[in-house]
Coordinates of C-alpha atoms (C1' of nucleotides) in Angstrom, one line a residue:
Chain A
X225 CA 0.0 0.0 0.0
X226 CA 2.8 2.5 0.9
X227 CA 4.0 2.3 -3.2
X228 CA 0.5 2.8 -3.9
X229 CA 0.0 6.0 -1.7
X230 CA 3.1 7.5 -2.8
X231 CA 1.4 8.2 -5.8
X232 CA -1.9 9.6 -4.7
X233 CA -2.7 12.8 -3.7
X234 CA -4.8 13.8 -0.9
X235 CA -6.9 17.1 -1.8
X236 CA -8.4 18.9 0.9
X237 CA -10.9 21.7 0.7
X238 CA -8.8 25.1 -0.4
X239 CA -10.9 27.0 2.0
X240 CA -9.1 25.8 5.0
X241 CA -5.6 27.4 4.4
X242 CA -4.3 30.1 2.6
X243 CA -2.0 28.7 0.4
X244 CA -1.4 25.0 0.0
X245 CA 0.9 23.4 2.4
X246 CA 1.8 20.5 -0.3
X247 CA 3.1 23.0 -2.4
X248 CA 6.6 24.2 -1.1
X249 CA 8.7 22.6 1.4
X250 CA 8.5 25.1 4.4
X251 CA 4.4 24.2 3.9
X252 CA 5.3 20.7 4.2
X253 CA 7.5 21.2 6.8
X254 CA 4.9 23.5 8.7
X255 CA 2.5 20.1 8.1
X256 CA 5.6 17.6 9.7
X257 CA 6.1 20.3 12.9
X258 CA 2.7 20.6 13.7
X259 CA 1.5 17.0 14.0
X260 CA 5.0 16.6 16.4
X261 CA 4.4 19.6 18.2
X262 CA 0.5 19.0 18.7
X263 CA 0.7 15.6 19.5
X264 CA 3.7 16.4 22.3
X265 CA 2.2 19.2 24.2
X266 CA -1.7 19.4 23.0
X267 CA -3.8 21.5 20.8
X268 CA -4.3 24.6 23.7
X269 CA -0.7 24.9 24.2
X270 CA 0.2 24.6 20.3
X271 CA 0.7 28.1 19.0
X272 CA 1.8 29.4 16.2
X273 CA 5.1 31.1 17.9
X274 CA 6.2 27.8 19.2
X275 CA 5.5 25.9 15.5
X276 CA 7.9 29.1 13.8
X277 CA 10.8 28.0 16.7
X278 CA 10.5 24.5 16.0
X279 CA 10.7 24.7 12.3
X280 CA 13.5 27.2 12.0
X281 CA 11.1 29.8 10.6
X282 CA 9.0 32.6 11.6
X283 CA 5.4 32.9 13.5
X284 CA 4.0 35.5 10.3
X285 CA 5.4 32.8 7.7
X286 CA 3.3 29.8 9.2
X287 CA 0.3 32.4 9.1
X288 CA 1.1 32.6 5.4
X289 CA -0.3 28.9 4.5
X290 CA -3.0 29.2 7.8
X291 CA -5.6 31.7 9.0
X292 CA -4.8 29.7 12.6
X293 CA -4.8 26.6 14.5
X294 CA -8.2 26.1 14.3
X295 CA -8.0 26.1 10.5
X296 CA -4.5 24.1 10.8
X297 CA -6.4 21.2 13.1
X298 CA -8.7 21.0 10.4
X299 CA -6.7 20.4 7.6
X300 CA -4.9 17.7 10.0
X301 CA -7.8 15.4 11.0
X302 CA -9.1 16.2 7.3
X303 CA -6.3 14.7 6.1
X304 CA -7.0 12.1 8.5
X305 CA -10.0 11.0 7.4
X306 CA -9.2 11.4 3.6
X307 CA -6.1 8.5 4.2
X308 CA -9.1 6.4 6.7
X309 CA -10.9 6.9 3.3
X310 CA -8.2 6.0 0.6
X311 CA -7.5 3.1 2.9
X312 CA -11.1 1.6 3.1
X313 CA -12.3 1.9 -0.3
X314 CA -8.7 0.3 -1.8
X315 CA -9.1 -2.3 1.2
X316 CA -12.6 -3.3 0.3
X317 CA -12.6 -2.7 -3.7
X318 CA -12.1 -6.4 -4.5
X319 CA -14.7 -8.0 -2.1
X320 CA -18.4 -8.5 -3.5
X321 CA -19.7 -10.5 -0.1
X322 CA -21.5 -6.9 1.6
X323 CA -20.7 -8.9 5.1
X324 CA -17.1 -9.3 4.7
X325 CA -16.9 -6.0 3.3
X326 CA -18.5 -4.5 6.6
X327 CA -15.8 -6.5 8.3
X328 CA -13.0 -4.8 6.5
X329 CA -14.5 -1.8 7.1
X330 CA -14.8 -1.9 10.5
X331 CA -11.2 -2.8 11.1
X332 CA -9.6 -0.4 9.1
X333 CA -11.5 2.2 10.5
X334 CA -11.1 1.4 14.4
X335 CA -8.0 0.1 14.9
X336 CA -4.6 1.4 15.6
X337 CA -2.1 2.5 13.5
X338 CA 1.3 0.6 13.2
X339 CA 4.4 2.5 13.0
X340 CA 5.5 1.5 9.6
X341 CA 2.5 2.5 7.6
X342 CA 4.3 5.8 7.3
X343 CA 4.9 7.6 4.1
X344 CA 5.5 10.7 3.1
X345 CA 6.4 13.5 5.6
X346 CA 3.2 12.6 7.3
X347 CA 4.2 10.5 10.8
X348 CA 0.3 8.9 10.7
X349 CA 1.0 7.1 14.0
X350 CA 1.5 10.7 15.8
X351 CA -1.6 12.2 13.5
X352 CA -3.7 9.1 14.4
X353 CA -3.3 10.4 18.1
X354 CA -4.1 14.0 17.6
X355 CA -7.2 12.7 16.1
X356 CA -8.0 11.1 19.3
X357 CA -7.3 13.6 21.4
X358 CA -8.2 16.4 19.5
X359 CA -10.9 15.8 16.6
X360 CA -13.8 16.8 18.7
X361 CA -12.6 20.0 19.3
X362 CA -12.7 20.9 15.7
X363 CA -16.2 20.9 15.8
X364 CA -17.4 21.2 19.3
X365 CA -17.4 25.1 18.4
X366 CA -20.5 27.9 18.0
X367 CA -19.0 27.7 14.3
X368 CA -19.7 24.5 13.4
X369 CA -22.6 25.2 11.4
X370 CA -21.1 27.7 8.9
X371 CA -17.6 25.9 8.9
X372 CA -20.2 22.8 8.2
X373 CA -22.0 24.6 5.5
X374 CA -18.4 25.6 3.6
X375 CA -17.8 22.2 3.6
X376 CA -15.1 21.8 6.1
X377 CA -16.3 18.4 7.4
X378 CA -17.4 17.1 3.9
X379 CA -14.6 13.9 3.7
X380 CA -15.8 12.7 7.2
X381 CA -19.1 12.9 6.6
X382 CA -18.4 11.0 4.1
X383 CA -16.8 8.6 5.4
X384 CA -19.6 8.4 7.6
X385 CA -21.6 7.8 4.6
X386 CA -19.8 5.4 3.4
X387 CA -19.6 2.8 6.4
X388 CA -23.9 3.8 6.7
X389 CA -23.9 2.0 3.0
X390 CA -22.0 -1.0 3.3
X391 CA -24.3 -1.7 6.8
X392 CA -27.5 -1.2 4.8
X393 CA -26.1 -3.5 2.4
X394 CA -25.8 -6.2 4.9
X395 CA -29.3 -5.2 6.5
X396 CA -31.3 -3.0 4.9
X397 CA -34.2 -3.6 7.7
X398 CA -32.2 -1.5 9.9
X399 CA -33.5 1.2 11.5
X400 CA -30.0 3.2 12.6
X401 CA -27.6 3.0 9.9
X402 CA -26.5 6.4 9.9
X403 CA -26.2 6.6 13.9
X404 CA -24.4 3.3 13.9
X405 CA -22.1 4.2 11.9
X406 CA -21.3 7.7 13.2
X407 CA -21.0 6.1 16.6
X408 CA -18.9 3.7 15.3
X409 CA -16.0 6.3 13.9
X410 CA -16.7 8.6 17.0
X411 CA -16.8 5.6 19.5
X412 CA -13.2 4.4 18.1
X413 CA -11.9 7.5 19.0
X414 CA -13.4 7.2 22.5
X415 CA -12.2 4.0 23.3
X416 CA -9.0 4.1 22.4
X417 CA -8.5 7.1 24.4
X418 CA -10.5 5.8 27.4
X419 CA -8.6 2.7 27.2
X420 CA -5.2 5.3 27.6
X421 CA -6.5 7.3 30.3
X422 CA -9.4 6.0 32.2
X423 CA -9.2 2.0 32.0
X424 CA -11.6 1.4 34.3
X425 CA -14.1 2.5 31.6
X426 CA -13.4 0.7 28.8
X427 CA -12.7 -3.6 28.6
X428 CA -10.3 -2.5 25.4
X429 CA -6.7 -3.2 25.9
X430 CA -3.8 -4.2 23.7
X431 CA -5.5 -7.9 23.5
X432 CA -9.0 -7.3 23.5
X433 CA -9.4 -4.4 20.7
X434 CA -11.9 -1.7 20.0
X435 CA -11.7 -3.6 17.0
X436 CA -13.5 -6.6 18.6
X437 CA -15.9 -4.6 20.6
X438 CA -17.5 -2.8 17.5
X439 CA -17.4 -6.1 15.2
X440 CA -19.3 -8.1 17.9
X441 CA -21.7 -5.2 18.5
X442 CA -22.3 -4.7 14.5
X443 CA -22.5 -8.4 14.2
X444 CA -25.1 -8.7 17.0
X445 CA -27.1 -5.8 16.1
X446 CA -27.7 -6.9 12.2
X447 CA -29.3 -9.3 10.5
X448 CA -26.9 -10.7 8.0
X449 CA -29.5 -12.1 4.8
X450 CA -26.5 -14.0 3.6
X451 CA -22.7 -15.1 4.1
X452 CA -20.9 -14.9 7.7
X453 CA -22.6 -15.2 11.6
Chain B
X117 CA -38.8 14.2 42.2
X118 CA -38.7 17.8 41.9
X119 CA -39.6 17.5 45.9
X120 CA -37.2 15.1 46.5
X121 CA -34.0 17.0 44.8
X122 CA -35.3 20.0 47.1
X123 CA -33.8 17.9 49.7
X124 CA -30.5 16.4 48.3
X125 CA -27.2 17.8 48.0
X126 CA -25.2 17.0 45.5
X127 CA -21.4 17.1 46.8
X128 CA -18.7 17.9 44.4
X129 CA -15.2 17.1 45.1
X130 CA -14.0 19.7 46.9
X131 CA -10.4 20.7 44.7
X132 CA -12.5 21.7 41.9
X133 CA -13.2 24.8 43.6
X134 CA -12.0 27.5 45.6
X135 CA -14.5 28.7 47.8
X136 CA -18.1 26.6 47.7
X137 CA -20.6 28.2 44.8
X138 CA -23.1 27.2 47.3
X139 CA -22.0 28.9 50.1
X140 CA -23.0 32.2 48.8
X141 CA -25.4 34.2 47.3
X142 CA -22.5 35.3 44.8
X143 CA -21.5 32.1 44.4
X144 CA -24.3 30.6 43.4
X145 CA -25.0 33.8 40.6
X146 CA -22.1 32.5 39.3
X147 CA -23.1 29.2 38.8
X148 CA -26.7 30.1 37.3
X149 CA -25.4 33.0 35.0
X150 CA -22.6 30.6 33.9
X151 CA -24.6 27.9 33.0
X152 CA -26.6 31.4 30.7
X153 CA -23.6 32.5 29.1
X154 CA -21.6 29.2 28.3
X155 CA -24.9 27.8 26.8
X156 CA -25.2 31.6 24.9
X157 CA -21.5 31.9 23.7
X158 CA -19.9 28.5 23.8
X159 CA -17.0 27.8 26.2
X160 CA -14.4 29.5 24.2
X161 CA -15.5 32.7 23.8
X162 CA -16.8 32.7 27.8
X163 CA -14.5 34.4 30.2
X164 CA -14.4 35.3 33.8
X165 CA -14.8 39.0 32.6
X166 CA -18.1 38.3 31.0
X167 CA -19.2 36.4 33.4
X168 CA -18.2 39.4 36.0
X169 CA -20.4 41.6 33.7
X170 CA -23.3 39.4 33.4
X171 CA -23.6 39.2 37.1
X172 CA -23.0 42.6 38.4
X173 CA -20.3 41.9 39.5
X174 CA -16.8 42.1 39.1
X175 CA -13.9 39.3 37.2
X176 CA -11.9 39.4 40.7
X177 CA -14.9 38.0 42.7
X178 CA -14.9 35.2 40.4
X179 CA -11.9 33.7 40.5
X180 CA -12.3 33.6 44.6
X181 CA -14.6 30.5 43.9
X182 CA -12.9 29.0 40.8
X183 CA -9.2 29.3 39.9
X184 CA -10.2 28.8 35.8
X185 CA -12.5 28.7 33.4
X186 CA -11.7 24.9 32.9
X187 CA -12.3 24.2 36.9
X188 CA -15.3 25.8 36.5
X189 CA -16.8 23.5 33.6
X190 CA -15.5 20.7 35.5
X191 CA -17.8 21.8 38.5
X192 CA -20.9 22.0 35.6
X193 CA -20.2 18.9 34.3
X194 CA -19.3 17.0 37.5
X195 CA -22.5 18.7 38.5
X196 CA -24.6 17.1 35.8
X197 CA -23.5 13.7 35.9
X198 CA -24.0 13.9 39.6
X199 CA -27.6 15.0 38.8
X200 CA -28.0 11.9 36.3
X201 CA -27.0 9.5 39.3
X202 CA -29.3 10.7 41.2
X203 CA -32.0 10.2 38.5
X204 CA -30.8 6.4 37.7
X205 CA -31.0 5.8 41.2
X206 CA -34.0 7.1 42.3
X207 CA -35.6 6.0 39.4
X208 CA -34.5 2.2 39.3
X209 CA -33.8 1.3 43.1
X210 CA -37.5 -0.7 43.6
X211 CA -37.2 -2.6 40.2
X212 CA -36.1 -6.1 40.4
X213 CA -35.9 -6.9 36.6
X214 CA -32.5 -6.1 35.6
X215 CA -33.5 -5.9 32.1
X216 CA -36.0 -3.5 33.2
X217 CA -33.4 -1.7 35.8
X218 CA -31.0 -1.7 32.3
X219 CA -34.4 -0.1 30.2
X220 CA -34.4 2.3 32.6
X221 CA -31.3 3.3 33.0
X222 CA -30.8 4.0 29.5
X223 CA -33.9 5.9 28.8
X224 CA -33.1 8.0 32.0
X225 CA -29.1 8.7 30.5
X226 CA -29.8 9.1 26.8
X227 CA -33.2 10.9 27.2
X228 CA -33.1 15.0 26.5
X229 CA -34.1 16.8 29.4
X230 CA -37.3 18.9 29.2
X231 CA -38.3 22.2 30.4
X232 CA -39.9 21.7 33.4
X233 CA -37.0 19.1 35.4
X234 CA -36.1 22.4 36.7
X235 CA -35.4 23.0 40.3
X236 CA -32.7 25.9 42.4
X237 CA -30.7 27.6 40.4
X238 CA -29.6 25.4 37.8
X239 CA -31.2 25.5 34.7
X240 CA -31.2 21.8 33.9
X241 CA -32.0 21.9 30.1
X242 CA -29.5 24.5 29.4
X243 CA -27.0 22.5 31.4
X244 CA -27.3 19.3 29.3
X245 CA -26.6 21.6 26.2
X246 CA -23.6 23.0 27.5
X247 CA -22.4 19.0 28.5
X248 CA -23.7 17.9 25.0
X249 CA -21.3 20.5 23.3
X250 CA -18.5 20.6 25.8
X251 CA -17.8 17.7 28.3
X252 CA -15.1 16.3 26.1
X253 CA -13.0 19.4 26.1
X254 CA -12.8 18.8 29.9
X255 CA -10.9 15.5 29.5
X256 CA -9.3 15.8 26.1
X257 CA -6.4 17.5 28.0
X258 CA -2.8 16.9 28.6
X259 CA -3.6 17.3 32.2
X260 CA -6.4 14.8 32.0
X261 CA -4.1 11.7 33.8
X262 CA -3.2 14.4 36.8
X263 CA -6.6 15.4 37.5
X264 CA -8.4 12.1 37.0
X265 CA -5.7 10.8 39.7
X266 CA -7.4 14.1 41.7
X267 CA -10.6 12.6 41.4
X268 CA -11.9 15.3 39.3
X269 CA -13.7 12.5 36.9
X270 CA -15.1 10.1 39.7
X271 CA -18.5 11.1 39.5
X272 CA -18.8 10.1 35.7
X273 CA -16.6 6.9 36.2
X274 CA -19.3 6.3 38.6
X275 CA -21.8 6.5 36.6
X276 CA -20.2 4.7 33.8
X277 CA -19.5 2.0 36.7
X278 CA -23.1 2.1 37.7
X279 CA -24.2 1.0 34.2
X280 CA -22.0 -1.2 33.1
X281 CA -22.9 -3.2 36.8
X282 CA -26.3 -3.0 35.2
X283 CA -25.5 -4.6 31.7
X284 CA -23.4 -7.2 33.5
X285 CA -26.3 -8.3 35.3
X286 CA -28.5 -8.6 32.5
X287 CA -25.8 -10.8 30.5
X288 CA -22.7 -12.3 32.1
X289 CA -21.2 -13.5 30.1
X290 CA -21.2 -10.3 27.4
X291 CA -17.3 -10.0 27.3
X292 CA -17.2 -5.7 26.8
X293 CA -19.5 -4.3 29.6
X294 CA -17.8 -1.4 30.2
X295 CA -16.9 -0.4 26.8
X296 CA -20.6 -0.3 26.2
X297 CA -21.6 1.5 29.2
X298 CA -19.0 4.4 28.4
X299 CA -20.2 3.9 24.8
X300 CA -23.8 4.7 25.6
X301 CA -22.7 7.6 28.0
X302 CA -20.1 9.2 25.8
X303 CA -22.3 8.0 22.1
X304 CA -25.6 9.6 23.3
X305 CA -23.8 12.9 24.1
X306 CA -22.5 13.0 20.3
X307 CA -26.0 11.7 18.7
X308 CA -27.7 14.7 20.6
X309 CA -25.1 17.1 18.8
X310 CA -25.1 15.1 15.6
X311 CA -28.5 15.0 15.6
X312 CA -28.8 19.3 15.7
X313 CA -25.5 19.8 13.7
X314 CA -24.7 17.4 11.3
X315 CA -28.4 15.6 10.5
X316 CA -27.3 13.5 7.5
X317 CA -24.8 11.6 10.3
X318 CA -27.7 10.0 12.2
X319 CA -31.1 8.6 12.0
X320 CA -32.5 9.9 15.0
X321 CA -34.3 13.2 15.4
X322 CA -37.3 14.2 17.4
X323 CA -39.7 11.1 16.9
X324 CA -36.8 8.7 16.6
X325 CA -34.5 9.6 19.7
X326 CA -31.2 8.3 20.9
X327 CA -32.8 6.5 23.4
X328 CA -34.7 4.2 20.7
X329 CA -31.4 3.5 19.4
X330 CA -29.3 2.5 22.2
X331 CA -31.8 0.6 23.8
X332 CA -32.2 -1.4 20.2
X333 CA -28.3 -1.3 20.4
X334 CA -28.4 -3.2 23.7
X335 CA -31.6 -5.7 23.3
X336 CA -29.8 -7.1 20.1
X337 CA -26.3 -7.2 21.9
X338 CA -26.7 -8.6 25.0
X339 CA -28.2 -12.7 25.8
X340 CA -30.9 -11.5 28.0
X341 CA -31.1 -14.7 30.2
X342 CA -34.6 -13.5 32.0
X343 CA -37.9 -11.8 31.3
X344 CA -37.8 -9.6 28.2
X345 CA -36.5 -9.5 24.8
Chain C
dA159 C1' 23.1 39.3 -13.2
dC160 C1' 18.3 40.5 -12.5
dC161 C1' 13.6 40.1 -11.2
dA162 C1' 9.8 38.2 -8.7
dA163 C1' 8.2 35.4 -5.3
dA164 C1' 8.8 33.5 -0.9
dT165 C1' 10.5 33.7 3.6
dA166 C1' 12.4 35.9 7.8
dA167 C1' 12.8 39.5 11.1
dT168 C1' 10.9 43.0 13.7
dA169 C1' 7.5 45.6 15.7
dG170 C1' 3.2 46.4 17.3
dT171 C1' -2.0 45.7 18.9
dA172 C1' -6.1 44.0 21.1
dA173 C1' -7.7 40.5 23.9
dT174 C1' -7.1 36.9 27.4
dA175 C1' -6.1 35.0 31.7
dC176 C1' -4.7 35.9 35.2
dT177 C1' -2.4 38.4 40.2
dA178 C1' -2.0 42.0 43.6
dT179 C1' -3.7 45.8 46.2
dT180 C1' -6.9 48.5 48.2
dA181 C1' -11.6 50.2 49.1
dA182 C1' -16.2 49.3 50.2
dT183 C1' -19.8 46.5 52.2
dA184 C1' -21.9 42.8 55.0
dT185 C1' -21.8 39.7 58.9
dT186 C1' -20.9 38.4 63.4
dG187 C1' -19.7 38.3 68.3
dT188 C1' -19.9 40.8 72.5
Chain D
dA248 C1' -24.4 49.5 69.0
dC249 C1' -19.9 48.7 67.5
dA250 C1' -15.6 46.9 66.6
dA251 C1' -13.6 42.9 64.3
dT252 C1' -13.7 40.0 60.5
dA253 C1' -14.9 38.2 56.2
dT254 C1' -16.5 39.0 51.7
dT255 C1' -17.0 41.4 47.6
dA256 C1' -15.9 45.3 44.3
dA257 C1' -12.9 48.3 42.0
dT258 C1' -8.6 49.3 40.0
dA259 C1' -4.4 48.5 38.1
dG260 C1' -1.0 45.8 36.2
dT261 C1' 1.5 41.6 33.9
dA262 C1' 2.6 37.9 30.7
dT263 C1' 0.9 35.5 27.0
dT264 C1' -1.7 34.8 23.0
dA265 C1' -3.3 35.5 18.5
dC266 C1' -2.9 37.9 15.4
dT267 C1' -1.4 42.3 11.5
dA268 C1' 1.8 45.2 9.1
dT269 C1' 6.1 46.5 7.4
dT270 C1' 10.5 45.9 5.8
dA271 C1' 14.6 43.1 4.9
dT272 C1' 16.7 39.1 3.1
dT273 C1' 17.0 34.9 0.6
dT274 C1' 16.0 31.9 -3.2
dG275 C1' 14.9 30.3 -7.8
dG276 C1' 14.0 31.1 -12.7
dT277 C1' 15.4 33.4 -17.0

DNA sequence: ACCAAATAATAGTAATACTATTAATATTGT
DNA sequence: ACAATATTAATAGTATTACTATTATTTGGT
């Protein structure tokens, strides 16, 4: 997959920086420094200032590619979500059995990343934990429904979409697709960070994945017409 | 019940706070009219100085009760899930079902709260919007390990507790109790927001609520060994 | 070598998140 | 009633943040 990546492009919406980080090295570099410098000492004490020191550069040249962190977290998980995307429709392409399919789905979707899926100058093991600990906040804001009507969350939702298909396909009696499905992306999230801060909450650990929770949940919950369970 | 909360107090851990925001009349001003402006504004664009404004008084008096904004929506929250304790007791202790107690306790957690569950000073409805939109930015912290040693979570672990005790009685043998507890808990917040920010994400609105989906969630999950299902 | 674009450096502003000090007001004990 | 004490309000000030604007310097293309 990694030959195969190095050769696609990941486009996110232009509205979320001000000039394209992919297209000059201190952009790509601003990109690499953020994701290390998020993930080490959190989204509220990122700034700008401490992103310019890190990279060599300057505070007014980061603000030349983004308005500000808000719009930088953005581009971030979006990218996020666009690689989740990339990685489930390549890893499900092939398969015609709508069960098996889900399956897929569902485990490339909730479970960890492994360190040598990297590529690029994108560390997605680092990224893949800012997502965890950060995505909400990128829309947990009193902007969320003009950011949402420019089309700022358009690849998760569908992504969203997406995973709501291939469970109607295995049960189209199902009354909850859509919330199912959200729940299962947002739920991921939350139990991989539960199961790194409050353990007590969560039965997830290294053995027993959120992976396995949400495929015996899904399995459970629909009625598969035909193939697996 | 509105005669019954009348009579309880519910006890937050005393490190959240400076001074008691029930000890005073000033104190608990600040409470109400912050439960007003965070719901108004958002938690971002809230500060002490607002709130100083909104209440007459001054930014100084305020931070003799709480040291920060974030201690502050830690009281609100820790508040709230107290609140929802309370409920799931009180409204489940003289069943004897527990696939009845487990009904219960879902429709009480998931359930929006309406108008009229007011009582004091706390504006109930208002405070479930402010959790709905904001109780994740409480833990998605880098101090989040520190103050959950503090006990600043241990009325939501609780409750999370409380629940998955419930599921666990229902079916036994169901090997992720806890990671559906905390699933329910932490999934209905994000349907409710979902459900007024991003429709197409979910199937529930006003006729099909949250509450119909989790508890179909669970029925079809768990091996209920007694009574219904 | 020269021009244009990109980047870096510097400076400055308004707002935020506080702290410290003092003044005014309420509450309590005798 | 009145002094002592606690509480609250007002004022001022600081360090940091989140930017904007201006100018200088570097880099790459022709």
């Amino acid at each position: 997959m990694d030959q195969l990546l190095q050769n696609i492009k990941i486009e996110i919406n232009e509205k979320i920086f001000v000039k394209n980080p992919e297209s000059s090295d201190l952009g790509k570099r601003i990109i690499e420094s953020s994701i290390d410098l998020i993930n080490e000492i959190g989204f509220e004490q990122f700034n700008f200032k401490k992103l310019g020191t890190h990279i060599g550069s300057n505070e007014s040249s980061v603000y030349r590619y983004f308005e500000n962190k808000h719009k930088l977290l953005l581009y971030l998980t979006s990218w996020y979500w666009a690689w989740m995307e990339y990685k489930l429709v390549i890893g499900t392409i092939q398969m015609t059995d709508p069960s098996k399919k889900l399956d897929e789905a569902i485990r490339t979707l909730t479970k960890v990343i492994n360190a040598d899926s990297n590529f690029s100058h994108i560390d997605e093991v680092k990224l893949q934990n800012i997502v965890i600990a950060e995505y909400s906040k990128s829309y947990l804001t009193k902007e969320v429904d003009s950011e949402n009507k420019q089309g700022y969350f358009s690849i998760y939702k569908r992504l969203v979409e997406r995973l709501t298909n291939l469970i109607k396909e295995v049960d189209p009696s199902y009354k909850f697709p859509a919330s199912l499905s959200s729940c299962i992306l947002e739920g991921a999230l939350h139990q991989h960070f539960i199961k790194q801060h409050f353990k007590a909450l969560t039965d997830c650990d290294d053995q027993l994945t959120p992976t396995d929770f949400f495929l015996n949940l899904v399995s459970s919950t629909l009625s598969y017409s035909n193939g697996k369970d």
